[in-house]
Tab-separated table of C-alpha atoms in Angstrom:
chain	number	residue	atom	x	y	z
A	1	UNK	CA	-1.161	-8.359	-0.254
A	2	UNK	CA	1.293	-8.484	3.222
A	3	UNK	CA	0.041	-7.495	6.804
A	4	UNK	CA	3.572	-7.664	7.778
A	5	UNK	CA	3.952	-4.656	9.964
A	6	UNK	CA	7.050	-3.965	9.032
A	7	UNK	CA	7.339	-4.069	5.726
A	8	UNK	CA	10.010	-6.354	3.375
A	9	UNK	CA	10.772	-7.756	6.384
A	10	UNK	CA	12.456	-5.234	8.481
A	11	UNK	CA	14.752	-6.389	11.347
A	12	UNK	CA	16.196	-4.290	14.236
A	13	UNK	CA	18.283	-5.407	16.985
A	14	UNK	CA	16.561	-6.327	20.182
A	15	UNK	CA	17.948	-4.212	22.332
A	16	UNK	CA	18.584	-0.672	22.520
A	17	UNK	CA	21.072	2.103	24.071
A	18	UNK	CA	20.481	3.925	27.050
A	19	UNK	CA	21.410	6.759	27.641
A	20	UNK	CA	21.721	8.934	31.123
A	21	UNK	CA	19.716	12.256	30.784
A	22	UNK	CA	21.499	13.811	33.479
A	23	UNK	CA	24.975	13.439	32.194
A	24	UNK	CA	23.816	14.142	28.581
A	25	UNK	CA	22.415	17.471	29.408
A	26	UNK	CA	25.723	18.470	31.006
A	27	UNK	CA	27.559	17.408	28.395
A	28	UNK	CA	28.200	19.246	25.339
A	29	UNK	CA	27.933	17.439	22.025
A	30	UNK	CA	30.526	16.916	19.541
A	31	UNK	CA	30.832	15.534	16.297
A	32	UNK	CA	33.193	12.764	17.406
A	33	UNK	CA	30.283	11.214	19.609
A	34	UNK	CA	27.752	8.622	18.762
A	35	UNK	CA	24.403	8.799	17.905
A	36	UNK	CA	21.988	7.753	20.504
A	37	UNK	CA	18.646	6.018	19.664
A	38	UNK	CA	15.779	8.578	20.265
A	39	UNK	CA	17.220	11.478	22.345
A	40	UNK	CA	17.647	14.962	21.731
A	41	UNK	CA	20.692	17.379	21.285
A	42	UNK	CA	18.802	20.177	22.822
A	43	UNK	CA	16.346	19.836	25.699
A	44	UNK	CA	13.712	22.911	27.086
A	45	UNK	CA	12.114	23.127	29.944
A	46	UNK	CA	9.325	20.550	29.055
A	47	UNK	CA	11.304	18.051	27.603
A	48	UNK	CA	10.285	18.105	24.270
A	49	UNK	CA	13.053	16.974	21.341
A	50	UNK	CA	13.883	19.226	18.350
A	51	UNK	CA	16.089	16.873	16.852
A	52	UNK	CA	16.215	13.264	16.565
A	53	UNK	CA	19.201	10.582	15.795
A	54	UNK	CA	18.650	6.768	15.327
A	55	UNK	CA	21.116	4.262	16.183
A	56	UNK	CA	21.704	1.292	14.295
A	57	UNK	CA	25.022	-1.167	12.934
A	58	UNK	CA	24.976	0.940	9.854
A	59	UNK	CA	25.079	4.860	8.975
A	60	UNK	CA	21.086	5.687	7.672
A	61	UNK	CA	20.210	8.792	5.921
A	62	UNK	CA	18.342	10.864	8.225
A	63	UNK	CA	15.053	11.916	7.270
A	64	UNK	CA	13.945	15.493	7.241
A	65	UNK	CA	11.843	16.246	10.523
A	66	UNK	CA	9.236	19.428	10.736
A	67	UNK	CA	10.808	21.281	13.544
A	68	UNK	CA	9.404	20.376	17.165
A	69	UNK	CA	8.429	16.992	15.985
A	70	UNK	CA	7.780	14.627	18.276
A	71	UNK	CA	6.923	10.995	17.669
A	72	UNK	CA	2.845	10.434	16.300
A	73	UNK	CA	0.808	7.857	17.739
A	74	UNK	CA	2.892	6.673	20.423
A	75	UNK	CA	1.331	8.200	23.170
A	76	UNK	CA	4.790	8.631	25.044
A	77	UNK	CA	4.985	11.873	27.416
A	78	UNK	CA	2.287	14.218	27.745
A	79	UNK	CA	3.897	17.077	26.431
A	80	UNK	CA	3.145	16.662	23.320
A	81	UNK	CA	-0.537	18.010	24.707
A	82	UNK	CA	1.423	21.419	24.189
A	83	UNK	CA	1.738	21.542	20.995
A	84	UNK	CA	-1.290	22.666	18.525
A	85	UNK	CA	-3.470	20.401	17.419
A	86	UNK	CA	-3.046	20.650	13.464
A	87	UNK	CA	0.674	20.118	13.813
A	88	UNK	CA	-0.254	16.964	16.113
A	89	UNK	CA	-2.302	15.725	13.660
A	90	UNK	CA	-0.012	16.462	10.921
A	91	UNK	CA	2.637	14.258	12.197
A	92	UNK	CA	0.054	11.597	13.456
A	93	UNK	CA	-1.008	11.594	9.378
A	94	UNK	CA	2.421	11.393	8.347
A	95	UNK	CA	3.269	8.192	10.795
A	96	UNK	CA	0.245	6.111	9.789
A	97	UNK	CA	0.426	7.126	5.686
A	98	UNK	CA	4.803	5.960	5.694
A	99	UNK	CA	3.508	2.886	7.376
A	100	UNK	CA	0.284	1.967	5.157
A	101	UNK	CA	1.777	2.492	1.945
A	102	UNK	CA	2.252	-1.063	-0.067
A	103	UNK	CA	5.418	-2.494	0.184
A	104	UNK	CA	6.356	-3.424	-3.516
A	105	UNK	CA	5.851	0.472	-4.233
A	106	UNK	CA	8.885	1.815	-5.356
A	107	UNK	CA	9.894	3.767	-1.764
A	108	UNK	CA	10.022	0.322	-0.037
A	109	UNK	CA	12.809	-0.694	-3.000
A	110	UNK	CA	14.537	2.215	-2.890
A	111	UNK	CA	14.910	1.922	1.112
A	112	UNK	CA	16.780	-1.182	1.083
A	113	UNK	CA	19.673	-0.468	3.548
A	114	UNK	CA	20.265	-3.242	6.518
A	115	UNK	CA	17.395	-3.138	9.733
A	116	UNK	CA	16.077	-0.114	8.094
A	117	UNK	CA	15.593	1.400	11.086
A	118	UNK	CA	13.735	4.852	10.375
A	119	UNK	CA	10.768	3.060	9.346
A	120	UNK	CA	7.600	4.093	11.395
A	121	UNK	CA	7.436	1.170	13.481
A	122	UNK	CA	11.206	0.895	14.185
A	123	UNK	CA	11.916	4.640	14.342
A	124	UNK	CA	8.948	4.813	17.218
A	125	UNK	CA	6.879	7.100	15.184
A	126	UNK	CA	4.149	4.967	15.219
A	127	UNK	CA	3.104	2.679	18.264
A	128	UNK	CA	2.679	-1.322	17.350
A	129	UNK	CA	-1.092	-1.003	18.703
A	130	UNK	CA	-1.491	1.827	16.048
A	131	UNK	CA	-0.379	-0.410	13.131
A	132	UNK	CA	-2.508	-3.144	14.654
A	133	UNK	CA	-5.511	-1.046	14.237
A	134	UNK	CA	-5.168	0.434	11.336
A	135	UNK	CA	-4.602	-3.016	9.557
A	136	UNK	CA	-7.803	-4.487	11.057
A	137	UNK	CA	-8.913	-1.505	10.273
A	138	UNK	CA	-8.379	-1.937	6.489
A	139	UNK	CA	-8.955	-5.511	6.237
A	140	UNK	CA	-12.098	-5.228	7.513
A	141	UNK	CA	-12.837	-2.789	4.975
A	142	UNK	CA	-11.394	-3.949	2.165
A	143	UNK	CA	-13.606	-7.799	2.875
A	144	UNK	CA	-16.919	-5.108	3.492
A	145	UNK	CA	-16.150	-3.300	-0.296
A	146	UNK	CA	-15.287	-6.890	-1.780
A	147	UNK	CA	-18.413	-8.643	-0.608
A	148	UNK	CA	-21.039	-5.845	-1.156
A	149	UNK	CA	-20.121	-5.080	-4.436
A	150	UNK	CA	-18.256	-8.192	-6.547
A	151	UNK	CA	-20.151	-11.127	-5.305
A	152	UNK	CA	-18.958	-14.329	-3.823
A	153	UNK	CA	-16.165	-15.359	-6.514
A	154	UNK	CA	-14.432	-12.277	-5.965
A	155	UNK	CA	-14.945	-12.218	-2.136
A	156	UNK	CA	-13.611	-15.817	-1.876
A	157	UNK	CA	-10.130	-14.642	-3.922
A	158	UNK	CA	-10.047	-11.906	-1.621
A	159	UNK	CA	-10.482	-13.595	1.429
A	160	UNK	CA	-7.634	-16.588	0.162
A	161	UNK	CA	-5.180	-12.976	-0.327
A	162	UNK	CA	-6.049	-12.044	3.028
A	163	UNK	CA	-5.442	-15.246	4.605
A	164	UNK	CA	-2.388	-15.692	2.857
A	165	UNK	CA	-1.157	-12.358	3.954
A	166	UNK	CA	-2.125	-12.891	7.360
A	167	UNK	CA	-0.376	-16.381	7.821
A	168	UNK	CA	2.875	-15.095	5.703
A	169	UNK	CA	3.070	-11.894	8.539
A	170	UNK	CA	1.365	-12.451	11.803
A	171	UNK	CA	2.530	-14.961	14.651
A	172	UNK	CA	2.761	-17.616	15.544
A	173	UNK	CA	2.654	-19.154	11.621
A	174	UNK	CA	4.696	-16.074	10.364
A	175	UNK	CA	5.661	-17.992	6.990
A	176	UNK	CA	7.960	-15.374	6.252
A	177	UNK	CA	10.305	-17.008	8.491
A	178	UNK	CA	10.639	-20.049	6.014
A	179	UNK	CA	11.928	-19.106	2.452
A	180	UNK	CA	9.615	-21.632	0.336
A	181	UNK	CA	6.454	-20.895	2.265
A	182	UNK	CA	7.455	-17.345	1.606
A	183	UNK	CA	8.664	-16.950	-2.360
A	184	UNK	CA	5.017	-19.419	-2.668
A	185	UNK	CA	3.092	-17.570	-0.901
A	186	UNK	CA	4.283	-14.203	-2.831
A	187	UNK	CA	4.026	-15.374	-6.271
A	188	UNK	CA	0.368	-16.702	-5.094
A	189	UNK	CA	-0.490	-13.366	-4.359
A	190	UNK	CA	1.290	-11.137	-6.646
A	191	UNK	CA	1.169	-13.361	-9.673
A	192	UNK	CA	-2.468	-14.929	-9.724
A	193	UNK	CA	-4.646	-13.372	-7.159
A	194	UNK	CA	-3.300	-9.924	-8.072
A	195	UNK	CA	-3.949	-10.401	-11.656
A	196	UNK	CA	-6.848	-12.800	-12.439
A	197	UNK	CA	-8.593	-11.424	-9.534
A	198	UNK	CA	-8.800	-7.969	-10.691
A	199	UNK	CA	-9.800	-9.152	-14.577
A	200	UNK	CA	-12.574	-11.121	-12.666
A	201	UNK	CA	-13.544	-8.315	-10.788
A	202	UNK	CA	-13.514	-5.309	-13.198
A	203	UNK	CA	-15.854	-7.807	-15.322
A	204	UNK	CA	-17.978	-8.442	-12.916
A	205	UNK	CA	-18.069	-5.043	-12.257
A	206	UNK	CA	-19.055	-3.770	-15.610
A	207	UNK	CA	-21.893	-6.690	-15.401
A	208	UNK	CA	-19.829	-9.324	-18.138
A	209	UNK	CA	-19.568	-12.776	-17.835
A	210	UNK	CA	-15.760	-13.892	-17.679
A	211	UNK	CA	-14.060	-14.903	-20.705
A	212	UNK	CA	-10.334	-16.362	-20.493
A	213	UNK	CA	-7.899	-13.468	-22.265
A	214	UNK	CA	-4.794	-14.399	-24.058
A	215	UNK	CA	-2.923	-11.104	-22.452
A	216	UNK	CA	-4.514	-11.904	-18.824
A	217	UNK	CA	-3.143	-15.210	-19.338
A	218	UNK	CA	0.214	-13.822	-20.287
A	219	UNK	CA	0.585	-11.167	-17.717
A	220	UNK	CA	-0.524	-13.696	-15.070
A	221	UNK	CA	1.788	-16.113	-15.853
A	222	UNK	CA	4.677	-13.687	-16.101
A	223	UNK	CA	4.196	-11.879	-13.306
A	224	UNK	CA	3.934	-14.923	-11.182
A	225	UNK	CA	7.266	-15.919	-12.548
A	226	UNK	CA	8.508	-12.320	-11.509
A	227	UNK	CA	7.077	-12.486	-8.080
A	228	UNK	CA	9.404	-15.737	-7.702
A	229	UNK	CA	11.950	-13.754	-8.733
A	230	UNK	CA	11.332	-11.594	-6.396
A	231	UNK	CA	10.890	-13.138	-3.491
A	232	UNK	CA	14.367	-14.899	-3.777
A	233	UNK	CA	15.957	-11.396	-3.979
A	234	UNK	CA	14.263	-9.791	-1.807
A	235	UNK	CA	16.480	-10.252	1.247
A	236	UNK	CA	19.115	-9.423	-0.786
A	237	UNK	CA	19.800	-6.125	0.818
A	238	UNK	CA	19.280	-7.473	4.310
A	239	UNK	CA	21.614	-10.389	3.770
A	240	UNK	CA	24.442	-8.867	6.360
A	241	UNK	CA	21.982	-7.999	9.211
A	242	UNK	CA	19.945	-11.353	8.664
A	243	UNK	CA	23.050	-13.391	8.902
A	244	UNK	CA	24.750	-11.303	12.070
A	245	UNK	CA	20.871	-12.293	13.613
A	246	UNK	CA	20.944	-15.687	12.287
A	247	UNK	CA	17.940	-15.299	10.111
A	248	UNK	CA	17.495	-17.909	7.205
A	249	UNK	CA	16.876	-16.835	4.230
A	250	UNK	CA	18.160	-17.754	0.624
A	251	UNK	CA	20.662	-15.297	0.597
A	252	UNK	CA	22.477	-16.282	3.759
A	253	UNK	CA	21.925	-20.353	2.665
A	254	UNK	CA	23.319	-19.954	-0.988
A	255	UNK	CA	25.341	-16.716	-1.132
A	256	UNK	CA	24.395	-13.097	-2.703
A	257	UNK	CA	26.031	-14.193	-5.936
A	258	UNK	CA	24.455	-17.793	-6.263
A	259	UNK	CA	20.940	-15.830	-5.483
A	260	UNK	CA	21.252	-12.847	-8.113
A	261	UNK	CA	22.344	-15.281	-11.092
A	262	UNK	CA	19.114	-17.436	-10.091
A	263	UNK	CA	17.093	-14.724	-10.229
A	264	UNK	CA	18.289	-13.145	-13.327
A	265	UNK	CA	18.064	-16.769	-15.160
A	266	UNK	CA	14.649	-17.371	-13.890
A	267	UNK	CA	13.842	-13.543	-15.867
A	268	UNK	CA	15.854	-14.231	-18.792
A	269	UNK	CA	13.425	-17.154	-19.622
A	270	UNK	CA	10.751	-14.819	-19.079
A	271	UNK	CA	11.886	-12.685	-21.546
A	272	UNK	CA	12.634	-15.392	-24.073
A	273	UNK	CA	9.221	-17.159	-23.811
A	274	UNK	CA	7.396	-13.525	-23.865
A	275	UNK	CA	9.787	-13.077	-27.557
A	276	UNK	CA	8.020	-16.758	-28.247
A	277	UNK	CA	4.830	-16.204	-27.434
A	278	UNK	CA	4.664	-13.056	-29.602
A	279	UNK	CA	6.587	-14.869	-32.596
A	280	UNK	CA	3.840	-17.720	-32.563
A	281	UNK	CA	0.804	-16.272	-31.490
A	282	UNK	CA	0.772	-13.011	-34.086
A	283	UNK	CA	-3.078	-13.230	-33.724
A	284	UNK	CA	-3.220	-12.499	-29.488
A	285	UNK	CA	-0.118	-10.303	-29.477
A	286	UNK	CA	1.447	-7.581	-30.734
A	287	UNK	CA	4.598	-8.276	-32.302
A	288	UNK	CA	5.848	-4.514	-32.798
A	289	UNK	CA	5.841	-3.999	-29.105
A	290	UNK	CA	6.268	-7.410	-27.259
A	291	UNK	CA	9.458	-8.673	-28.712
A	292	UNK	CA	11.577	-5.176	-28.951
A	293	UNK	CA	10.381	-4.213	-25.499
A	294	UNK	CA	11.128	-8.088	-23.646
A	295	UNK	CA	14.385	-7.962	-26.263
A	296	UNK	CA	15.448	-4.698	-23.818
A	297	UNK	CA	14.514	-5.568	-21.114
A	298	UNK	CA	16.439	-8.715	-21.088
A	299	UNK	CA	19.572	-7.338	-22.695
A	300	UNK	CA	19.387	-4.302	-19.737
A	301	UNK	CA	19.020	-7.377	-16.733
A	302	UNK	CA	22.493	-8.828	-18.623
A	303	UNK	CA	24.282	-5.802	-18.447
A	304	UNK	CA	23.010	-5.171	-14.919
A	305	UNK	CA	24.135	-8.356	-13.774
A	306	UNK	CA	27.421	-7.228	-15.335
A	307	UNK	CA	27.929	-4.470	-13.200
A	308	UNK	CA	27.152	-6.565	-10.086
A	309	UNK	CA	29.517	-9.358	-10.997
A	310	UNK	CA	32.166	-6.247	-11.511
A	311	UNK	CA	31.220	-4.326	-8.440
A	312	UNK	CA	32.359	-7.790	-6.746
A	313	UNK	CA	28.579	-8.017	-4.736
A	314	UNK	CA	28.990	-4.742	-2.854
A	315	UNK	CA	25.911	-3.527	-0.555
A	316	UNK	CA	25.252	-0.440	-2.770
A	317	UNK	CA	25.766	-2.506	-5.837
A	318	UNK	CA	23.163	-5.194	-4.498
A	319	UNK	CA	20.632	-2.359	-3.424
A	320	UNK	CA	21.094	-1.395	-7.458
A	321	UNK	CA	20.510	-4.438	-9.037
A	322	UNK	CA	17.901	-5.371	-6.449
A	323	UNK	CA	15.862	-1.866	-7.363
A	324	UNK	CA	16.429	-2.327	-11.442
A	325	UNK	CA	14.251	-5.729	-10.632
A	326	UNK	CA	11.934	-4.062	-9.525
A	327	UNK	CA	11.761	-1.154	-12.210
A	328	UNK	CA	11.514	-3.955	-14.914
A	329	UNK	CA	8.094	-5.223	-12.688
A	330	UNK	CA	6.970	-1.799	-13.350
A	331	UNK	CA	7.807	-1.715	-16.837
A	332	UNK	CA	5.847	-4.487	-17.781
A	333	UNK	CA	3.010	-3.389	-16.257
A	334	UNK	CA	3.433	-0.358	-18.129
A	335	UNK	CA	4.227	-1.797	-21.724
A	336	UNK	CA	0.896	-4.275	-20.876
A	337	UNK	CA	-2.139	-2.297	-22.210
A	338	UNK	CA	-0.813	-2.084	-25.387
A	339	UNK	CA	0.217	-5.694	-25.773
């Protein structure tokens, strides 16, 4: 559970071209000019911007725009007044639903390209007193829902996720900045809160008294692992912006390589105490399933290690590898009800 408003920890440059309106509008465009942050290639008689380009160190994928979009949620220039309001609203949804969505979700993974900078926040789609609001917003509702309906226990875990979140994210603590407090403070969250928490609650919920689960146990204690894994290759992507910005992380202090074979050794002995606990506890697990399934999984993280030794640590090759992580985290989730 982050509050980070930008999410994986998204970094942009400072500052920003400018770019004379006068000369630009007398100027016709050509494909051997650069792309300017923010400004149109055709402008009407109210100013408004068909088409959009974002500058940043790297070339980004641009994202498909409805036509006469103009930025939700910013508030900048009025004539966006002009426009009707369900298309106005349509883009203001669109803005606030790319920014609230979780950040381990699979979208975040697969945008791992340096700065990222067509994020909502960083692409000026959405204002930073927007994303302000809507996260008090949803924090205060999410601590309402927790304490009116799953008691004090519950409310307490959710309160320590919150608080977490918030010190991890929000200045001047920002733990994020510091790459123990941060791969701690994610495996917290991820690994117990997120999965104890919600056995404790759905209990509660269904009016049972808690009982300690061998598979709760398991999946808490692997994923915890997994969310250290994580949070060591997380920056992986970023590593070239976040050492051009001077921006510590484990990456830029050990090296991409150093970082992915730590990471993939810290998951292989996942995988080969998951194979134990299966082979010696017959009567809590599921032999069948657990140790084929963590036997894959851990010859597929070999072979994908493989190809990023090979690829010799390129940026497309560490976006791959960095994304497979994260489809094994979804695999075990999805191989865990029938444990």
């Amino acid at each position: 559970m982050e509050l980070s408003l930008s999410p994986t920890s998204h970094r942009v440059p400072s500052t920003i071209p400018t770019l004379n309106f006068a000369k630009l509008s007398s100027t016709k465009a050509t494909t051997s000019q650069p792309l300017f942050l923010g400004f149109s290639k055709h402008f009407n008689s109210i100013g408004l911007n068909h088409h959009s380009y974002r500058c940043c160190s790297n070339a980004v994928p641009k994202r498909p725009q409805r036509p006469s979009s103009i930025r939700a949620c910013t508030g900048v220039g009025a004539a966006g007044s002009d426009r009707p309001l369900a298309e106005r609203l349509l883009d203001l949804k669109d803005a606030c639903w790319r920014f609230l969505r979780p950040h381990t979700i699979r979208g975040t993974a697969l945008g791992s390209l340096v700065n990222k900078p067509y994020l909502p926040i960083a692409a000026g789609d959405l204002s930073v007193q927007s994303a302000w609001f809507l996260v008090i917003f949803f924090a205060a509702a999410g601590l309402s829902i927790a304490g009116l309906n799953f008691g004090p226990f519950i409310f307490s875990l959710y309160t320590l996720g919150l608080f977490l979140g918030t010190i991890y994210s929000v200045p001047p603590l920002r733990m994020k900045r510091f790459p123990v407090a941060a791969f701690l403070i994610i495996a917290t969250v991820r690994g117990f809160l997120l999965n104890f928490g919600v056995y404790y609650a759905t209990r509660a919920s269904l009016g049972l008294a808690f009982e300690w689960s061998s598979p709760v146990v398991f999946i808490t204690t692997f994923v915890t692992f997994f969310a250290l894994v994580i949070a060591i290759t997380k920056d992986l992507p970023d590593v070239e912006g976040d050492r051009k910005y001077q921006i510590s992380t484990f990456a830029t202090k050990l090296g991409v390589r150093n970082i992915a074979f730590l990471g993939s050794g810290i998951l292989l002995v996942n995988y080969i105490v998951s194979v134990l606990a299966a082979i010696y506890m017959p009567q809590a697990f599921r032999r069948w399933l657990l140790i084929p399934a963590h036997t894959i999984f851990a010859i597929s993280l070999i072979y994908q290690a493989r190809i990023l030794e090979q690829a010799n640590y390129t940026k497309d090759a560490i976006s791959g590898f960095y994304r497979f992580i994260w489809n094994l985290f979804y695999a075990e989730y999805a191989i865990f009800p029938f444990i």
